[in-house]
Short mmCIF file of C-alpha atoms in Angstrom, two decimals:
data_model
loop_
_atom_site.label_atom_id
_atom_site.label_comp_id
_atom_site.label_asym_id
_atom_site.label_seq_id
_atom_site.Cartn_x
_atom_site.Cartn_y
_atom_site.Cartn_z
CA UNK A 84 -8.23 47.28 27.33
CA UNK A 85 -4.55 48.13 27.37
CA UNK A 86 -3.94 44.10 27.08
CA UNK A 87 -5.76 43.72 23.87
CA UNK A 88 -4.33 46.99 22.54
CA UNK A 89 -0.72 45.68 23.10
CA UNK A 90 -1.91 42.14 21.18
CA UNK A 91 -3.22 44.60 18.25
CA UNK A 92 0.10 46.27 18.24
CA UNK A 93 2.34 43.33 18.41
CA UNK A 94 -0.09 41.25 15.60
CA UNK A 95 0.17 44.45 13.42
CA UNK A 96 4.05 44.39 13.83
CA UNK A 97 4.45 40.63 13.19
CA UNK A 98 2.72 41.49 9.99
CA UNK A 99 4.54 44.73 8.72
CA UNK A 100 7.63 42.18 9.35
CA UNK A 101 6.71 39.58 7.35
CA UNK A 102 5.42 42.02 4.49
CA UNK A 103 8.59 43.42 4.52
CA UNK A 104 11.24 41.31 5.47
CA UNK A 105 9.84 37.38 4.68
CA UNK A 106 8.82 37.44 1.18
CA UNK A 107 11.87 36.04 0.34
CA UNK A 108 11.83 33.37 2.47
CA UNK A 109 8.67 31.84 0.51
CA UNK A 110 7.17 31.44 4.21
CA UNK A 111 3.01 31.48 4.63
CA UNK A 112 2.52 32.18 7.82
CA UNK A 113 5.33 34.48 10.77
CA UNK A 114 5.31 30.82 12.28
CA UNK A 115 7.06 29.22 9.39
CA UNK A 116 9.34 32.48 9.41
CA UNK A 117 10.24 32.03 12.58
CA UNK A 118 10.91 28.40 12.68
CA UNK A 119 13.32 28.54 9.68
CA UNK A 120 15.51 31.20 11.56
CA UNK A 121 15.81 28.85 14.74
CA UNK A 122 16.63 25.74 12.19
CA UNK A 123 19.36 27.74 10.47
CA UNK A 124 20.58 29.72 13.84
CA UNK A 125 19.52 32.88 13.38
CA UNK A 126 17.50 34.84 16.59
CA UNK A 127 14.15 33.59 17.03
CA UNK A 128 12.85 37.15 17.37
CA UNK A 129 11.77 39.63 15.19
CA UNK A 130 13.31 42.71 15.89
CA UNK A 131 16.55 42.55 13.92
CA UNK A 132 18.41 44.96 12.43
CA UNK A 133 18.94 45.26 8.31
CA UNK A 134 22.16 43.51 8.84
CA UNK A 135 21.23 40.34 10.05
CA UNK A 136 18.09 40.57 7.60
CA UNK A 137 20.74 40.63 4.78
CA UNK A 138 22.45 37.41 6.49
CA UNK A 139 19.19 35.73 6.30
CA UNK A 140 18.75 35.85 3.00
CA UNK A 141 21.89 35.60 1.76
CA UNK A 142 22.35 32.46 3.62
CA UNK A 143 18.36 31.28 2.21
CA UNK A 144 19.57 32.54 -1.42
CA UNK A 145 22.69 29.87 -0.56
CA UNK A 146 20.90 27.19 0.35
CA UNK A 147 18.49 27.51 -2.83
CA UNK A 148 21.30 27.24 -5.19
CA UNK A 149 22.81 24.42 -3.33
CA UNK A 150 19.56 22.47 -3.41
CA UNK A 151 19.11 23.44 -7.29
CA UNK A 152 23.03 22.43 -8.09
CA UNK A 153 21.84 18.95 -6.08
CA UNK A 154 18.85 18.02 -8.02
CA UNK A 155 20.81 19.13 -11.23
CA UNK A 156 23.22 16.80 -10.96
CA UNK A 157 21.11 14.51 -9.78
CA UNK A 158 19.19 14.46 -12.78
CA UNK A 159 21.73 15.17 -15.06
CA UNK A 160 23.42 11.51 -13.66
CA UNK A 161 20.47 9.57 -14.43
CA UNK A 162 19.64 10.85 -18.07
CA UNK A 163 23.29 9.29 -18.57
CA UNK A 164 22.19 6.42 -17.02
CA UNK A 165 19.23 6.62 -18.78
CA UNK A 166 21.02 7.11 -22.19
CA UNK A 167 23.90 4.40 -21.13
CA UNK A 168 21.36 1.71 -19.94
CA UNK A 169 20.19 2.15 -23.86
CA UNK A 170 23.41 2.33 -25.45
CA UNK A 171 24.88 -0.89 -23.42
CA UNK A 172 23.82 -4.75 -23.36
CA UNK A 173 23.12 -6.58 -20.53
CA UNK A 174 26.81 -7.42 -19.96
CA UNK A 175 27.72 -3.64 -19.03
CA UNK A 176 24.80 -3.11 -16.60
CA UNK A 177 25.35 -3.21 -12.96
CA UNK A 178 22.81 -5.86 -11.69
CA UNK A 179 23.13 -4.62 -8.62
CA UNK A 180 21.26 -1.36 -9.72
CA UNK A 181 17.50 -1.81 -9.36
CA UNK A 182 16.73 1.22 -11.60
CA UNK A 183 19.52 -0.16 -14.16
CA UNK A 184 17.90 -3.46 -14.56
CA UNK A 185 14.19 -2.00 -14.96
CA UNK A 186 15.47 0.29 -17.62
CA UNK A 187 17.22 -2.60 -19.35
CA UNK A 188 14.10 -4.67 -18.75
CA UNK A 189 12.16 -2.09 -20.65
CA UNK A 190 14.27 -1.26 -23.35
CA UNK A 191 14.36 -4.72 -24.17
CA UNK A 192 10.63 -5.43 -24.24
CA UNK A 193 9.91 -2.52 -26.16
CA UNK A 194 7.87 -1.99 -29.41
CA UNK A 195 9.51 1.44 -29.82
CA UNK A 196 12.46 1.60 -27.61
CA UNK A 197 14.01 4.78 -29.24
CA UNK A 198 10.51 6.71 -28.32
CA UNK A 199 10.75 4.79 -24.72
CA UNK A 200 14.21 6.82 -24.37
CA UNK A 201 12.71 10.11 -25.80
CA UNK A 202 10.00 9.83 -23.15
CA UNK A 203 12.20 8.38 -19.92
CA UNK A 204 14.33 11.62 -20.86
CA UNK A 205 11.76 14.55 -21.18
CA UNK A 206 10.11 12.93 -17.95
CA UNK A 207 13.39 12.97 -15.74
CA UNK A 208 14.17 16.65 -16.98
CA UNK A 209 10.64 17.91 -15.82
CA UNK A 210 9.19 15.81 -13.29
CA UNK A 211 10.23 12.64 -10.07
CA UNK A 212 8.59 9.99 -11.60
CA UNK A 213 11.60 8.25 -11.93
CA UNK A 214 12.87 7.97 -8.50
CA UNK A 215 10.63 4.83 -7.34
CA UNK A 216 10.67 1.82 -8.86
CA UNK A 217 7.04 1.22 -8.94
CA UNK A 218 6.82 4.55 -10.92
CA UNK A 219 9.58 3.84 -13.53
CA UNK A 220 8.05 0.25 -14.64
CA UNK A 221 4.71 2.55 -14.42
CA UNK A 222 5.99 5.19 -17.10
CA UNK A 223 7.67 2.04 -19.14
CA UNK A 224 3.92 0.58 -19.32
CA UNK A 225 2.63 3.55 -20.01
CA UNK A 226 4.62 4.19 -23.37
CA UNK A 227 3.55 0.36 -24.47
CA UNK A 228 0.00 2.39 -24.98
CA UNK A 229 1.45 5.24 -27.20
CA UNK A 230 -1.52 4.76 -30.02
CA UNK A 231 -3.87 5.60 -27.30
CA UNK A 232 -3.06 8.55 -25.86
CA UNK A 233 -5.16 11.34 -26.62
CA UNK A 234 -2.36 14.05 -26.06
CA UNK A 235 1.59 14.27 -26.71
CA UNK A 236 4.40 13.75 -23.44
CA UNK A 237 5.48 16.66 -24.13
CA UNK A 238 2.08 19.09 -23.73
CA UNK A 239 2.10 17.72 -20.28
CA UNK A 240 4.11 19.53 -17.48
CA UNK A 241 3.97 18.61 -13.55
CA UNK A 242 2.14 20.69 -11.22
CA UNK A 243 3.38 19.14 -7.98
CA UNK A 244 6.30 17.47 -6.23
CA UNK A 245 4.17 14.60 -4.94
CA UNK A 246 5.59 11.49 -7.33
CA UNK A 247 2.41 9.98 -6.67
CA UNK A 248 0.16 13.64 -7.65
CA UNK A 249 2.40 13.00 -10.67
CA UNK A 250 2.10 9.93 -12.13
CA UNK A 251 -1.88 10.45 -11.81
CA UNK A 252 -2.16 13.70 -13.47
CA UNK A 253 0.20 11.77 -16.01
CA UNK A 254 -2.10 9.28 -16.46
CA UNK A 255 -5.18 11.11 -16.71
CA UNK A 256 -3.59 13.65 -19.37
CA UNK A 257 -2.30 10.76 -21.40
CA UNK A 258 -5.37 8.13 -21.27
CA UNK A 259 -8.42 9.44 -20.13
CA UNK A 260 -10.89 12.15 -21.60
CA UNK A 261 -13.36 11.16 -18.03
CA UNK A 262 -12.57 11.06 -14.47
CA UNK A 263 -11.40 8.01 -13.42
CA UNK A 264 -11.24 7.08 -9.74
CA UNK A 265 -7.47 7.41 -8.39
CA UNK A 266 -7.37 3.92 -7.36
CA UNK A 267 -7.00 2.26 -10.42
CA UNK A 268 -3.83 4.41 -10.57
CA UNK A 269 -2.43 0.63 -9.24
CA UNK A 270 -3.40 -0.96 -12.70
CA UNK A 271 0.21 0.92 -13.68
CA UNK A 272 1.84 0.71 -10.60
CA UNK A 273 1.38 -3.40 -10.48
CA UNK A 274 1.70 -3.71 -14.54
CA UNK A 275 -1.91 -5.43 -14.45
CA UNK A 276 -2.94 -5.29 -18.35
CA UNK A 277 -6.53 -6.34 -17.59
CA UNK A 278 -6.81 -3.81 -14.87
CA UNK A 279 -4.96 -1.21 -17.50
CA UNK A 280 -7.65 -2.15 -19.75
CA UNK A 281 -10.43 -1.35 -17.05
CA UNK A 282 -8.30 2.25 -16.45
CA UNK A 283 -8.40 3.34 -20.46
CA UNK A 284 -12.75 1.70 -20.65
CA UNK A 285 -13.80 4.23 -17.98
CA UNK A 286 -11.39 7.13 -19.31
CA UNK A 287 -13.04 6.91 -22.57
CA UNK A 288 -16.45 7.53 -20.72
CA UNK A 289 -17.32 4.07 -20.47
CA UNK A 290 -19.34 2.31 -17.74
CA UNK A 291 -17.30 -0.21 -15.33
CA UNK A 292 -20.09 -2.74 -16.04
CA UNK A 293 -19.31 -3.38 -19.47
CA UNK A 294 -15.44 -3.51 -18.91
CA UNK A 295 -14.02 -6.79 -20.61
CA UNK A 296 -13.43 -9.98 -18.24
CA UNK A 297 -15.07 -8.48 -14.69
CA UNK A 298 -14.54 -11.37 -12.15
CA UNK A 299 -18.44 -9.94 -10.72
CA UNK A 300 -21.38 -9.11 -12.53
CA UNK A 301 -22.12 -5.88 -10.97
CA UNK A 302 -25.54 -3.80 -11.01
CA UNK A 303 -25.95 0.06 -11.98
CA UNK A 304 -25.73 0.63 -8.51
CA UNK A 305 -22.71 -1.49 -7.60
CA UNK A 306 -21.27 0.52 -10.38
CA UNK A 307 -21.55 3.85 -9.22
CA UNK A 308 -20.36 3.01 -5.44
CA UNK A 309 -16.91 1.28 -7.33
CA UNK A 310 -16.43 4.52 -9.05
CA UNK A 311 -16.72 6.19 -5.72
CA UNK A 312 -15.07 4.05 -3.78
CA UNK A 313 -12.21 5.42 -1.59
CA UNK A 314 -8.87 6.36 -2.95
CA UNK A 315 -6.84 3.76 -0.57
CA UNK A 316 -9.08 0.98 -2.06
CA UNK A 317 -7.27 -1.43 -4.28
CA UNK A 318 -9.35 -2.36 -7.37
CA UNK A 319 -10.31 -5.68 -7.19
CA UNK A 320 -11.05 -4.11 -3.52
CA UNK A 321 -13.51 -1.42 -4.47
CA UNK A 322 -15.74 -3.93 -6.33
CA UNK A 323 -15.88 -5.42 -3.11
CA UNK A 324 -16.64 -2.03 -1.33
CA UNK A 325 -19.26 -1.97 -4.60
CA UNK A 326 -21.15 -4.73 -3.40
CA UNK A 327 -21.42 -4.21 -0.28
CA UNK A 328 -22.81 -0.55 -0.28
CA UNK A 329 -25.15 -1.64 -3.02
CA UNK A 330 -26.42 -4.09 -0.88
CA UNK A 331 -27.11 -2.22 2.19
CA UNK A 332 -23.79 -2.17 4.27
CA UNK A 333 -22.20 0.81 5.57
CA UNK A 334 -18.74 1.58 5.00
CA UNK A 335 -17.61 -0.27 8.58
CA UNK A 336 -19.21 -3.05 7.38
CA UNK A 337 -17.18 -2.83 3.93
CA UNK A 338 -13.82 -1.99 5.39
CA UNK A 339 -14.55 -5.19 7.73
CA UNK A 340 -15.40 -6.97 4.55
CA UNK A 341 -12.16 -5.73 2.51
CA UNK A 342 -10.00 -6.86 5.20
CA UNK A 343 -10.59 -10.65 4.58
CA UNK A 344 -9.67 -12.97 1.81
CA UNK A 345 -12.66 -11.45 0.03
CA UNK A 346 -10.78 -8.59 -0.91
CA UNK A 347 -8.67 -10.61 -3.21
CA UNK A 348 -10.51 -13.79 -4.11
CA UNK A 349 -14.03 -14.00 -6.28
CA UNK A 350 -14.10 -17.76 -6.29
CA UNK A 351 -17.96 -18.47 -6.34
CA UNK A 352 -19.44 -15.40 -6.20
CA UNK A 353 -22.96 -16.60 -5.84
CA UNK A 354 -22.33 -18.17 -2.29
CA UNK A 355 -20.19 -15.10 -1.08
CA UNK A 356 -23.40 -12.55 -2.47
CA UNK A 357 -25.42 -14.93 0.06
CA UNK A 358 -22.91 -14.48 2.63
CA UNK A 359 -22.84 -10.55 2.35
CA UNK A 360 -25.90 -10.60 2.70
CA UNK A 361 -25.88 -12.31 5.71
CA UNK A 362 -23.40 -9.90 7.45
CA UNK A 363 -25.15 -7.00 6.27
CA UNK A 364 -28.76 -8.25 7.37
CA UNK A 365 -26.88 -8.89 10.83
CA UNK A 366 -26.38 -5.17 11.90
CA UNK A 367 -25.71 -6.52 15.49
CA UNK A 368 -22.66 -7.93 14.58
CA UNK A 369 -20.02 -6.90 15.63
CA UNK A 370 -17.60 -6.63 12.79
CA UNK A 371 -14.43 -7.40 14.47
CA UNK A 372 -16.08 -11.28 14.29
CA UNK A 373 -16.51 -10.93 10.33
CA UNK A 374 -12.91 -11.56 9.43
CA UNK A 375 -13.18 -15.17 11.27
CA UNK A 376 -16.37 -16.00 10.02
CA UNK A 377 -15.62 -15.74 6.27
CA UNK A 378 -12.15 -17.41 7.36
CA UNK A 379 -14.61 -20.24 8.96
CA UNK A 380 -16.73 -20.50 5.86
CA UNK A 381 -14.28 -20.28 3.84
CA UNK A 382 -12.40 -23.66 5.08
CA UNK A 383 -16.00 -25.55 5.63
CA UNK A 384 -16.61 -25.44 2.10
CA UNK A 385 -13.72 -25.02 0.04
CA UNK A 386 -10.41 -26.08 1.79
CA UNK A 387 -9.62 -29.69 1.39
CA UNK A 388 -9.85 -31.66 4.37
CA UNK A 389 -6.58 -33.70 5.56
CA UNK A 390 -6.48 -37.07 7.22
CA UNK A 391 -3.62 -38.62 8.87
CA UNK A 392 -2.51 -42.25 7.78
CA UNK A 393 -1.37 -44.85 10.11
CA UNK A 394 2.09 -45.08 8.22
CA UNK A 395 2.54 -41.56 8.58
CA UNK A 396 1.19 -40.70 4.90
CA UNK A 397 -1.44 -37.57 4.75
CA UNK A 398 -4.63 -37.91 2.28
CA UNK A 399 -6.74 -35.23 1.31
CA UNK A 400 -10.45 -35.43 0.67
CA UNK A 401 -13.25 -33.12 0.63
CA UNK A 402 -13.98 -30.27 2.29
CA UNK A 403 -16.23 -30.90 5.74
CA UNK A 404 -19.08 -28.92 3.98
CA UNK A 405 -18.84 -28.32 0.79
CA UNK A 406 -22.77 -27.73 -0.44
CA UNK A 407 -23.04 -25.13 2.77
CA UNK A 408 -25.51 -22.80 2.37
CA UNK A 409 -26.51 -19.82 4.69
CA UNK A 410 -30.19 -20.52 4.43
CA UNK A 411 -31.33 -20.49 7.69
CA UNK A 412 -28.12 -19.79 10.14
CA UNK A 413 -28.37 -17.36 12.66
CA UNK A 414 -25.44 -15.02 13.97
CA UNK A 415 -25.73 -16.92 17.38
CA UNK A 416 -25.02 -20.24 15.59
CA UNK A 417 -22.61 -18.88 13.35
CA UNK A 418 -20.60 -17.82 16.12
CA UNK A 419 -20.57 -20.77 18.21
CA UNK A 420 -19.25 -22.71 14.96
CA UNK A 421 -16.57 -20.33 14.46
CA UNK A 422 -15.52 -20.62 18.39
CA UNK A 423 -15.65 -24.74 18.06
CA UNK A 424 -13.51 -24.11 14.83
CA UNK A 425 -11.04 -22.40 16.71
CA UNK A 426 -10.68 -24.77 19.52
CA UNK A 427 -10.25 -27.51 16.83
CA UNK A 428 -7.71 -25.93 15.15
CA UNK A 429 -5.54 -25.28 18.65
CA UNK A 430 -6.09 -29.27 19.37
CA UNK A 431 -4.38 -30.23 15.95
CA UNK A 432 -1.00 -30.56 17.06
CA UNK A 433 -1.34 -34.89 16.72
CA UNK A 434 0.81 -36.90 14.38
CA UNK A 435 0.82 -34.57 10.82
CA UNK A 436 2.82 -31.61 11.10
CA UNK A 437 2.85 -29.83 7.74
CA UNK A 438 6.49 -27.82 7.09
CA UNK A 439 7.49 -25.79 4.15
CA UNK A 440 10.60 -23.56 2.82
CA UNK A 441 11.49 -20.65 3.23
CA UNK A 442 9.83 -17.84 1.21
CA UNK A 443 11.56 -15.56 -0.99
CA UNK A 444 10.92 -13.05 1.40
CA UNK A 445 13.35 -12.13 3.80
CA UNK A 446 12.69 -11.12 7.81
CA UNK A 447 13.32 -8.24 9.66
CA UNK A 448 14.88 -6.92 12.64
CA UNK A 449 14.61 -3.16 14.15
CA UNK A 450 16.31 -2.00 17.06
CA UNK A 451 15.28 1.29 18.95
CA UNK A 452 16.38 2.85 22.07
CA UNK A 453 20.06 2.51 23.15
CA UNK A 454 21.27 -0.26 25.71
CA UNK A 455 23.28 1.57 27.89
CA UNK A 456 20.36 3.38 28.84
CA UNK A 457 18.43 0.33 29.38
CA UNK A 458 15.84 1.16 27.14
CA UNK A 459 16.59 -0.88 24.35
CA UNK A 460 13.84 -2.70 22.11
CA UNK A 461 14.03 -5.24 19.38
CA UNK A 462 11.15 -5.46 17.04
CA UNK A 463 11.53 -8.59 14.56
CA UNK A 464 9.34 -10.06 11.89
CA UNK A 465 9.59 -13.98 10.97
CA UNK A 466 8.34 -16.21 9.33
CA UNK A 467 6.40 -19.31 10.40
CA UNK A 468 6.99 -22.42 8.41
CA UNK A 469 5.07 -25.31 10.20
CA UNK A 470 1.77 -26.05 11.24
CA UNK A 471 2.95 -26.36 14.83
CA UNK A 472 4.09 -22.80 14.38
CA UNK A 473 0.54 -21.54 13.26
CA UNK A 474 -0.93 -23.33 16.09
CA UNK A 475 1.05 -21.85 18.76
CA UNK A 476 0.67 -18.31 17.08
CA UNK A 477 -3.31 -19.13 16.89
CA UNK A 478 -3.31 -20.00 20.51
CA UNK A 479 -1.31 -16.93 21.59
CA UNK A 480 -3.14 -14.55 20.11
CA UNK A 481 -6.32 -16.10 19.94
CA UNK A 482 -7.84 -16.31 15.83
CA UNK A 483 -7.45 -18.37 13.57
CA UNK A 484 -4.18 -18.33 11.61
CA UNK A 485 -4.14 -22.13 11.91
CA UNK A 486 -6.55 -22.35 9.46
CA UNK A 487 -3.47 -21.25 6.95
CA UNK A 488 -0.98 -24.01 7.52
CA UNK A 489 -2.26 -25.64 4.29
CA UNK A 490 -2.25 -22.44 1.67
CA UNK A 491 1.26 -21.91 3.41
CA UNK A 492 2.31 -25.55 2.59
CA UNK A 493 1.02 -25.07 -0.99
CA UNK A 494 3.24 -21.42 -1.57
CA UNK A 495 0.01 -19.35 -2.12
CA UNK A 496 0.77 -17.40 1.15
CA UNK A 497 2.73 -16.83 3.78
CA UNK A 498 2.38 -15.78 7.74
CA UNK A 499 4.99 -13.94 9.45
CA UNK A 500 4.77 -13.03 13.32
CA UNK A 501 5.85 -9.58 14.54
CA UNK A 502 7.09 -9.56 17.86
CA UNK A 503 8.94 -6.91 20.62
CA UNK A 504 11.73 -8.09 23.01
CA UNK A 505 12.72 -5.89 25.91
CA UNK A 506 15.56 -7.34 27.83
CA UNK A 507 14.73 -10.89 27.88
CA UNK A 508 10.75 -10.48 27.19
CA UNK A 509 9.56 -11.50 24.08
CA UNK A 510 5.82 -10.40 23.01
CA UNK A 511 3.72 -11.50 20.46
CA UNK A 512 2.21 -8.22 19.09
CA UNK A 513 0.96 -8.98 15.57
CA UNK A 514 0.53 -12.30 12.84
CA UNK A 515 1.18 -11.02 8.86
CA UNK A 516 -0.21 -12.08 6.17
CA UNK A 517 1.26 -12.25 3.02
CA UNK A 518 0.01 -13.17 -0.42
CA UNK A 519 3.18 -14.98 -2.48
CA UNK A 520 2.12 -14.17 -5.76
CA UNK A 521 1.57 -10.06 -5.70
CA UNK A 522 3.89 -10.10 -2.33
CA UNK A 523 1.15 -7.75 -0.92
CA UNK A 524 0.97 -7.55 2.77
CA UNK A 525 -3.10 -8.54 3.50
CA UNK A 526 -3.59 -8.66 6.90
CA UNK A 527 -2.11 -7.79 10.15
CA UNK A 528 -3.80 -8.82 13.24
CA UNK A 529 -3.29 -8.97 16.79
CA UNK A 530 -4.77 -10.43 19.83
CA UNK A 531 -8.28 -11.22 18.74
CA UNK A 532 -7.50 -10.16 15.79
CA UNK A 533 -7.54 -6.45 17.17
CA UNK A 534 -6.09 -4.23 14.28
CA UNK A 535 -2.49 -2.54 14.14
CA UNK A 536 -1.82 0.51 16.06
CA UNK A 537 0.45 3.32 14.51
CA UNK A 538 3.66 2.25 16.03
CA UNK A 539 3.07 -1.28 14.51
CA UNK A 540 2.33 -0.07 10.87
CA UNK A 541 5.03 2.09 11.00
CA UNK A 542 7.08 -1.27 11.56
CA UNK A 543 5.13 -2.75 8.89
CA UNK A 544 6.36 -0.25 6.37
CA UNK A 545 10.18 -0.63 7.23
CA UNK A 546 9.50 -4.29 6.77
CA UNK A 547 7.66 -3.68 3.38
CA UNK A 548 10.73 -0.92 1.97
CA UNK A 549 13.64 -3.26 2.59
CA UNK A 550 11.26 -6.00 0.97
CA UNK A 551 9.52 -4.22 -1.73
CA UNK A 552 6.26 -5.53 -0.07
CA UNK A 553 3.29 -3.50 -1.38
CA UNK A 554 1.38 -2.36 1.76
CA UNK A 555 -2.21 -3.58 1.62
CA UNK A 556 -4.69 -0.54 1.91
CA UNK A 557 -6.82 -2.35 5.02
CA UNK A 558 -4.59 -4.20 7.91
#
């Protein structure tokens, strides 16, 4: 009893404490309280006297108006820019300065560019939206559509930090009098007009199914799954997701699905309705296998064959099956296909070695650890720019990346290889994916094409910042 009368007492103190003394402090809970006291080296306790209670605050009420006087002049710098970048031609602008050139970009595109510069400046005085470049070209975009908006800029006022919480609520004041799913918030972020279009059809109340230029015809239900598809999906992704969940699959099933070339392509959509049906109808499956089966498919019957000349010369002719149908396969046979495929593809090292250029993208190194202490690690990302290359990788880490020496050869993608070197060990950890004309990152796979731990993605993302990669929602 006296145990749990002492925990009353103390809990009762901790309280009268932080009633009293913490209010200022904007902290929620006697944990945050405490924590900023050890970060700014004040006594972790709480019995203190009215002294050093007047030293915390004082030194909080400091800090506050330092941070204020930061963002300030922070702002107050780029509504100059802002108002320069106007003012100026292209021969004053420092092309080194990404959010310089989008300005000047925009300014010089624009319909109305006096209202652009009314709008770029009421935004930077209220809200972040233009502190990431995706967001700027986003706002630009947005004041192309000023005869549609339903409300003025300036009745709107932000009601969070978040820059991405932002640029939604933005959105949804400005454009749309229903919900729309945040997901098609990328229409702005990627400057898609046809996927803008889809945005404003569904704000007005308007059902995705009659949307102009849909690459699927989709049913009522198919409709109501896209518009609840998941916030990470990207749009051509959730009519994917759509499909799938309208046709029986489970969300494993669709994230499985979303994490091929499906996700992207809709390139004879009557075949691939017949092929989701087939992995849906399979629920043994396991879905780790449905990646290299629509990769399999995918090269029977669409992917021009090559054949190696005599003098050297490569010709191209049809694809090995290009009337397949999945009438009649089973998983079992499927499978064993895929396998043969595989082994194939690790045999074709004869004669023809395909070799491209460089893409515009650039690799990437990251060290960690400190080699004095011998525990020093060197993550890199490169690219691989011959057929041999894909081979080895395919054999290494057992899929089928081989398969891509010919889109790489043709500039529609490219495949990069992440791999860790301690001391003199070099591992192969993942193979990248990259898709040249949105430079979105689609896939990243390692050994049997096991999926990326956290450590990996976190790589990822360094690799995708320094490149302005977008970050596909499922690798």
């Amino acid at each position: 009893m006296a145990k749990k009368k002492l925990k009353s007492k103390t809990a009762q103190s901790l309280r009268e404490v932080m009633t009293r003394h913490a209010w200022y402090l904007r902290c929620r809970t006697e944990a945050d309280y405490l924590h900023w006291c050890r970060n700014n080296g004040f006594s972790g306790s709480l019995n203190k006297s009215e002294q050093q209670r007047r030293n915390e605050q004082q030194c909080f009420i400091n800090k506050n108006i330092l941070e204020k006087l930061k963002t300030h002049n922070r702002q107050k710098n780029r509504a100059r820019q802002i108002q320069d970048v106007y003012e100026k031609n292209l021969d004053f602008i420092n092309t080194d300065d990404t959010f310089s050139m989008i300005l000047h970009a925009g300014f010089r595109k624009s319909r109305e560019p006096e209202f652009l510069l009314e709008s770029l400046l009421y935004l930077e005085s209220i809200s972040d939206l233009l502190e990431g470049a995706d967001y700027i070209k986003g706002v630009i975009r947005l004041c192309e559509y000023r005869q549609q908006w339903y409300q003025t800029l300036h009745g709107w006022q932000a009601k969070s930090h978040n820059q991405k919480r932002q640029f939604s609520d933005l959105l949804r004041f400005l454009l749309a009098k229903y919900p729309v799913p945040l997901f098609m918030d990328e229409a702005w972020r990627n400057d898609n007009s046809l996927h803008q279009s889809w945005f404003m059809h569904i704000g007005k109340g308007n059902n995705i199914r009659t949307a102009q230029k849909l690459p699927v015809l989709l049913t009522k239900k198919m409709a109501h799954y896209f518009i609840k598809a998941p916030d990470r999906c990207t749009i051509r992704g959730a009519l994917r997701w759509a499909q799938v969940l309208a046709l029986g699959g489970d969300q494993r099933t669709a994230e499985a699905v979303l994490a091929t070339r499906l996700s992207t392509s809709f390139k004879d959509e009557d075949f691939w309705l017949s092929v989701l049906r087939f992995l849906i109808n399979s629920p043994m499956l396991d879905i780790e296998q449905i990646n290299p089966i629509v990769d399999y498919i995918w090269h029977q019957r669409f992917e021009n064959q090559e054949v190696h000349l005599e003098n050297g010369g490569i010709q191209l002719i049809e694809p090995a099956q290009p009337n397949m149908t999945m009438h009649g396969r089973t998983v079992a046979s499927l499978l064993r296909q895929v396998h043969q495929w595989h082994r194939q593809l690790g045999r074709e090292t004869q004669g023809g070695e395909l070799q491209w250029g460089q893409s515009k993208i650039n690799g990437f190194v990251f060290q960690e650890g400190q080699e004095r202490k011998n525990s020093s690690k060197t993550w890199r990302i490169r690219e691989l720019r011959s057929s041999k290359e894909l081979n080895t990788e395919g054999r290494a880490m057992q899929h089928c990346v081989a398969s891509y020496a010919r889109s790489c050869h043709a500039g529609r993608t490219s495949i990069w290889t992440l791999e860790l070197q301690e001391k003199t060990e070099v591992a192969k950890m993942l193979t990248l994916e990259v898709a040249q004309s949105t430079k979105l990152i689609v896939q990243a796979r390692g050994l049997r094409n096991r999926v990326a731990t956290t450590k990996e993605l976190n790589i990822i993302r360094r690799w995708a910042l320094q490149e302005s990669l977008q970050f596909g929602a499922y690798i």
